[in-house]
Structures are given as structure tokens and as C-alpha cells.
XYZ file of C-alpha atoms in Angstrom:
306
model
C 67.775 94.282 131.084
C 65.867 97.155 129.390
C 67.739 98.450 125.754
C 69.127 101.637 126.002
C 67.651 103.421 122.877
C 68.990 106.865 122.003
C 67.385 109.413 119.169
C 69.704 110.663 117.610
C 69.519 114.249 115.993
C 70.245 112.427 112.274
C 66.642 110.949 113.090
C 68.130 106.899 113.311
C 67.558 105.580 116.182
C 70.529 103.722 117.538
C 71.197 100.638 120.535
C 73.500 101.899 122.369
C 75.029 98.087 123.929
C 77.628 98.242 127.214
C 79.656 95.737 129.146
C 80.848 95.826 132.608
C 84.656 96.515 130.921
C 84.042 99.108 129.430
C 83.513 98.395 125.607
C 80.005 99.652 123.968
C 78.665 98.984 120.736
C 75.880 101.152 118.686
C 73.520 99.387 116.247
C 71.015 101.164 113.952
C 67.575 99.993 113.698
C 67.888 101.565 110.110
C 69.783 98.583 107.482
C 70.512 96.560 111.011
C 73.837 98.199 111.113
C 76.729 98.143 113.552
C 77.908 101.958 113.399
C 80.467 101.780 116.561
C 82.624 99.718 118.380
C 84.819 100.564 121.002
C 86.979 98.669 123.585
C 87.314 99.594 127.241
C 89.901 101.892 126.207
C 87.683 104.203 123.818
C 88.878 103.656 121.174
C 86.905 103.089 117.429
C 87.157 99.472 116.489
C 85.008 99.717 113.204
C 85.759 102.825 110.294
C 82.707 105.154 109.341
C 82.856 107.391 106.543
C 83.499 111.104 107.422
C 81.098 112.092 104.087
C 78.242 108.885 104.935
C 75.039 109.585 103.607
C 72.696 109.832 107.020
C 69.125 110.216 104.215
C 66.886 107.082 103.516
C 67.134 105.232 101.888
C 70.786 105.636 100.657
C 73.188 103.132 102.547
C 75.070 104.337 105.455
C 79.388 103.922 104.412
C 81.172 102.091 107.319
C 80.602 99.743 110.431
C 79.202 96.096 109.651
C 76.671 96.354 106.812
C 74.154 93.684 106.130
C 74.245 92.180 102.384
C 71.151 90.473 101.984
C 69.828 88.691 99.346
C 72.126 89.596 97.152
C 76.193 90.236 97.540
C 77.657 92.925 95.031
C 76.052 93.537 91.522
C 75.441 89.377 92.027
C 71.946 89.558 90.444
C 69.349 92.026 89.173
C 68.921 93.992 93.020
C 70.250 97.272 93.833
C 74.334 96.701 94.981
C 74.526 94.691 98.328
C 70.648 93.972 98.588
C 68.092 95.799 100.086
C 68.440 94.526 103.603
C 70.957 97.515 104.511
C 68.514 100.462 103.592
C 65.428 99.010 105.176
C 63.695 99.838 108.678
C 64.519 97.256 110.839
C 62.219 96.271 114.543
C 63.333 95.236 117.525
C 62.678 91.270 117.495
C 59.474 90.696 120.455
C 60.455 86.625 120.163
C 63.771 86.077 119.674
C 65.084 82.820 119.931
C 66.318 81.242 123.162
C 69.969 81.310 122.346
C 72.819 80.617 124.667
C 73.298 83.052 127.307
C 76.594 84.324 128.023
C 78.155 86.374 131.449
C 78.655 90.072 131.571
C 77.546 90.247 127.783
C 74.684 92.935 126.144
C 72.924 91.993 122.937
C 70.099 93.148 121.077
C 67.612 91.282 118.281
C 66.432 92.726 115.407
C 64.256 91.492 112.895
C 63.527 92.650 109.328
C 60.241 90.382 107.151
C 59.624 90.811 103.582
C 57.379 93.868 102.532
C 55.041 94.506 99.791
C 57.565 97.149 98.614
C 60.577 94.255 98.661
C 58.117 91.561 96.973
C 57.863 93.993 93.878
C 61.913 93.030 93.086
C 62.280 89.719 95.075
C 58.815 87.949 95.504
C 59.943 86.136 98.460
C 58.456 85.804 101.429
C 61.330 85.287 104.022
C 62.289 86.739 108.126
C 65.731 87.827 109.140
C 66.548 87.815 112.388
C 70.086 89.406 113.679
C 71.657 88.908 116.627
C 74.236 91.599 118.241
C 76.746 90.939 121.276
C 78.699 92.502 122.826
C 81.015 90.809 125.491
C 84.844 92.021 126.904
C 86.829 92.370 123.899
C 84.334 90.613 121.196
C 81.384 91.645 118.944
C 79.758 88.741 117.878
C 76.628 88.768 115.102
C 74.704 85.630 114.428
C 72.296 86.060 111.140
C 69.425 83.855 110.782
C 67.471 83.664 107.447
C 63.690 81.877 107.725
C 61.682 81.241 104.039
C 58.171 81.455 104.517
C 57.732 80.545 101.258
C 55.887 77.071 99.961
C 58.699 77.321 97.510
C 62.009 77.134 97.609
C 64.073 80.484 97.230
C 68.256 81.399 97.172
C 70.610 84.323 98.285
C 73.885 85.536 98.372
C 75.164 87.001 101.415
C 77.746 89.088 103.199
C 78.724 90.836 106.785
C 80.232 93.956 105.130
C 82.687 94.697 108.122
C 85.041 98.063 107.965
C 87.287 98.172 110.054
C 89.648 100.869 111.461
C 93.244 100.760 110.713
C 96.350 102.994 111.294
C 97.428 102.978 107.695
C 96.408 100.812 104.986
C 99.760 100.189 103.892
C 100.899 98.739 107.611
C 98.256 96.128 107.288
C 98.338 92.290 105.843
C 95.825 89.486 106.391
C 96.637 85.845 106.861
C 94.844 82.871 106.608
C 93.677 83.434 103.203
C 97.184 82.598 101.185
C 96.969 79.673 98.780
C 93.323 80.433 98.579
C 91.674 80.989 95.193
C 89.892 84.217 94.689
C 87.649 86.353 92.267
C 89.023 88.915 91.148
C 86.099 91.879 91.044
C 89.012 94.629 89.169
C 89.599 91.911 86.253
C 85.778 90.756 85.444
C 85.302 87.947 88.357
C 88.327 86.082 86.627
C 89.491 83.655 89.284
C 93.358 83.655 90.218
C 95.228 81.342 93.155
C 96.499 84.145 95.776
C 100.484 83.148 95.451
C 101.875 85.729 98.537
C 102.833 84.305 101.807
C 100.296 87.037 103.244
C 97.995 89.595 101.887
C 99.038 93.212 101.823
C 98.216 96.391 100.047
C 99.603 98.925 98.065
C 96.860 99.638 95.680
C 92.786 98.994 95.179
C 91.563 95.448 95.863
C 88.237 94.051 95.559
C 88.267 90.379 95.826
C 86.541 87.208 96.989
C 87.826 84.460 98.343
C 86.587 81.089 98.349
C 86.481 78.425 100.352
C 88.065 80.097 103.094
C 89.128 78.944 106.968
C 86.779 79.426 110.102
C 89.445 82.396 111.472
C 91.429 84.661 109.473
C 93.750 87.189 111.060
C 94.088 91.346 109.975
C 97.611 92.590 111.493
C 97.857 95.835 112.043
C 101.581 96.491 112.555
C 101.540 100.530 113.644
C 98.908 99.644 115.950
C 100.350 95.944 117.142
C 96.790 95.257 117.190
C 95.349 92.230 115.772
C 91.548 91.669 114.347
C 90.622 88.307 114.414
C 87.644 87.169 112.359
C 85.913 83.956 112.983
C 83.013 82.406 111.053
C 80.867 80.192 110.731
C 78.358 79.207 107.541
C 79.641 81.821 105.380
C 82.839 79.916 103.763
C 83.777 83.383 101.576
C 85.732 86.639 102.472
C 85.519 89.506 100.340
C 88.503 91.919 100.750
C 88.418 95.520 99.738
C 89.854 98.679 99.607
C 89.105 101.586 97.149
C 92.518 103.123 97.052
C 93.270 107.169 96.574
C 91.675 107.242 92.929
C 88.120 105.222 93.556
C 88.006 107.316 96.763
C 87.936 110.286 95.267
C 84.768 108.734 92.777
C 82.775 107.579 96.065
C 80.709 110.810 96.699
C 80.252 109.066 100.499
C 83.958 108.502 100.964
C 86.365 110.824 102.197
C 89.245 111.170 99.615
C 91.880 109.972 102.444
C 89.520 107.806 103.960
C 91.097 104.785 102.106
C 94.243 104.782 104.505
C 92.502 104.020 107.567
C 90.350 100.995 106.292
C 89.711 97.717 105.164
C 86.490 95.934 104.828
C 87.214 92.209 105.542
C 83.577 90.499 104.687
C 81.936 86.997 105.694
C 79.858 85.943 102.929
C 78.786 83.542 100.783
C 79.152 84.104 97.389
C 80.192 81.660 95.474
C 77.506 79.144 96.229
C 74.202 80.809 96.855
C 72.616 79.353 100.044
C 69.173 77.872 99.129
C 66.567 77.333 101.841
C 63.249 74.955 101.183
C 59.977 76.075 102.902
C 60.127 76.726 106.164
C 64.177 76.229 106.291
C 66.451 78.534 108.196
C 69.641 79.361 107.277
C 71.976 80.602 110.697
C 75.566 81.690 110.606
C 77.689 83.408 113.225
C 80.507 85.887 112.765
C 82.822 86.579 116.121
C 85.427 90.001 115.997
C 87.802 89.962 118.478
C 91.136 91.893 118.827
C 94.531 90.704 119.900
C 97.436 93.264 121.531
C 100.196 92.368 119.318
C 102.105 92.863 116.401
C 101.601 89.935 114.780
C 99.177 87.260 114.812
C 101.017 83.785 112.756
C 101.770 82.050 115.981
C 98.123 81.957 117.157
C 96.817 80.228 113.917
C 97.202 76.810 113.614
C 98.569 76.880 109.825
C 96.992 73.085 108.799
C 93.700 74.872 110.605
C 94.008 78.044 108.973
C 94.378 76.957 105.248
C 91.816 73.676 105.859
C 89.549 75.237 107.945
C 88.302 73.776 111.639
C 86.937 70.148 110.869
């Protein structure tokens, strides 16, 4: 099935991805990045920035953001890595994975430039994987080293996702969990609340976290559910009304209508010997209800799927 490929007049090209429901899905060839996804009703799934920075080789604010090699300020790179502000190609051998029914996906690889080896000498490929089936987005990374030696990353699938108000909003599955805490120096603290919700700035990571975690969105009685594999963190963040108004990219009432939920790996960098590849797999689905508990398994949810 050929890729439908649209120009757009920003100058990224974009894959635009359908399914016979009705959902679509647009990925940039620019960072790798999911910008849009909508179910068969329409509507926006994932936030983008009203004020994102469409210019190479700044990062584009919103939709699911690769973090690659390096998570955060997590090491001497430029925030989040340099995977996100790089040229991507469509992948010409991508791997035979499983084939699914009445589902549209595109591969994308990104290899290790001359430019890249100047502030990580490591010769590496990255290969992405985007789905789109009824009701799911589904993105399985891949990380090859080419290297004779052995080399290590940190990691993260930035995903920002659209809510109806910030303050409606609370995540379970990550309660009892210990987290870094980003606003007080990377201390770590035990989350103590039954469930997470929000009524200022966050910026967290969680460790050791289960395979599915669950975003409620009350006003919307829609549910996000987020499952992972191979990336045992989850960063959590929102900027709140004052960092808003810093972020020259974010609107200053963008904060209400988002919350980036990330799979990463963070606290234990994942280290690949020559010729190793690293895979995980991320699946977003979305629930119609107003509340999520009764579909998590809570021995599952805090121990994680054995």
C-alpha cells in the first residue's frame, strides 16, 4: 500500500496514515514525530502547541517526540537528544514485523551522521515503527549499535496529549511508586496519593513503573491508556500558568489542555554491545468512560505484567 506523503506549506513533509474507521495519524519525517491523532470521530487525540516552532532545527512542541540518546538535561547533549531535530528517511528494509488487519504504518529510520559523531561518537541506527489501527497508535523503537564498542542511552516517547482541563485529569497506576522529583533537584520521594492529580507544575519520573498506566479524563469520560514495554519509567509533566508563560513555544493557556505522560528509561541507561539492538513498544489506546480503576488489575498495575 503506497504512503500517502503530503508537502506541507511549513516545508515538513508529513505521513499522512488512515484506517478503514476512520482514525488518521500524521508523522513528520523531520525529529520522527507524531504531530496528529484523531479517532473516527475527528477529534485531536495528541496536544500541539499553538506558538510551535515549525524552523530547523528547533524542536517541534507537542505530539509524541522522540528522546534519543539522552532524556532531559541527563548528560552533556542538547535537552531531549538530538534525535527529535534531525531529518529522518523513510526505512527501504524494515523489519518483517507482525502484520496486523485493517492497520496503516509507516518506518522510519534515522543513522548516526558526521554532524551527530562530533557530540556522541557513536555509530548506531534507529528504526521507528508507526501504527495506526481502530482506536490505537502503537510505536515500536528499535535502537541497533554499529559500534565494535559498547555504547549507552537514555530514552523517552515524549507523548502530549489532549485534555479538557488539566485540573479534571488524574493518572493511576503509578501510586506507591517512587519518583524523581525534576522541581526539587532529582531528589527522590515515594508518591503517597491514592491517584495522581494536578493543581500546579509537575515534572517527575517515575521508576519502576507497570506495563499500563491509565490518564482519566473526567470532563471528557475519556480514558488514555498507555501500555509499554522495555521502557520501565514514566515521566509526568505539566508546566503550569507561570512556566507557560517562560516557554516562548507554549501558548500561555496552553497548560490546561495537556499532559505529557512519557515512556522512558531513565533511571537505568540501556547499554547495547556491538551489534545489539535494543526494541521497545509503546501502545495508546482510548477508553469511553469516566473512569478507568475497574479495568486495571491493581496487583498488575502496581507489579507490573509478569
Amino acid at each position: 500500500m503506497p504512503l500517502n506523503i503530503v508537502h506541507e506549506a511549513d516545508g515538513f513533509p508529513r505521513i499522512i496514515l488512515t484506517e478503514p474507521s476512520g482514525s488518521s495519524a500524521e508523522v513528520l519525517l523531520y525529529g520522527g514525530q507524531v504531530v496528529s491523532w484523531k479517532n473516527e470521530r475527528r477529534e485531536e487525540l495528541l496536544f500541539m502547541s499553538n506558538k510551535a516552532i515549525w524552523k530547523t532545527p528547533k524542536a517541534i512542541r507537542g505530539g509524541i517526540a522522540v528522546c534519543f540518546p539522552q532524556f532531559g538535561n541527563l548528560g552533556s547533549l542538547e535537552q531531549h537528544g538530538f534525535a527529535r531535530n534531525r531529518l529522518w528517511s523513510l526505512d527501504s528494509d524494515p523489519s518483517p514485523l507482525p502484520p496486523a488487519n485493517n492497520q496503516s504504518s509507516v518506518d522510519l529510520v534515522l543513522k548516526s551522521s558526521e554532524e551527530d559523531f562530533k557530540t556522541w561518537p557513536r555509530s548506531f541506527e534507529f528504526r521507528l515503527r508507526v501504527c495506526l489501527s481502530a482506536g490505537k497508535l502503537t510505536l515500536i523503537p528499535r535502537v541497533r549499535n554499529l559500534d565494535n564498542k559498547p555504547f549507552s542511552f537514555t530514552f523517552a516517547l515524549h507523548n502530549c496529549l489532549s485534555v479538557s482541563d488539566i485540573s479534571e485529569v488524574r493518572i493511576e497506576g503509578l501510586e506507591t511508586l517512587d519518583y524523581f522529583d525534576n522541581m526539587m533537584r532529582r531528589e527522590r520521594f515515594t508518591e503517597q496519593a491514592d491517584a495522581i492529580t494536578f493543581d500546579g507544575e509537575i515534572d517527575r519520573v517515575y521508576l519502576s513503573t507497570p506495563t499500563k498506566i491509565a490518564i482519566i479524563d473526567h470532563e471528557k469520560k475519556r480514558t488514555f491508556v498507555l501500555r509499554k514495554v522495555g521502557m520501565p519509567d514514566a515521566a509526568v509533566w505539566n508546566p503550569w500558568d507561570k512556566k507557560a508563560k517562560a516557554l516562548s513555544d507554549l501558548g500561555d493557556d496552553d497548560y490546561k489542555t495537556m499532559l505529557c505522560v512519557d515512556s522512558a528509561a531513565v533511571e537505568n541507561s540501556i547499554v547495547l554491545k556491538p551489534y545489539e539492538e535494543w526494541k521497545g513498544h509503546q501502545e495508546l489506546s482510548t477508553v469511553s468512560s469516566s473512569y478507568c480503576s475497574g479495568q486495571l488489575d491493581p496487583s498488575k498495575v502496581l507489579h507490573g505484567f509478569r
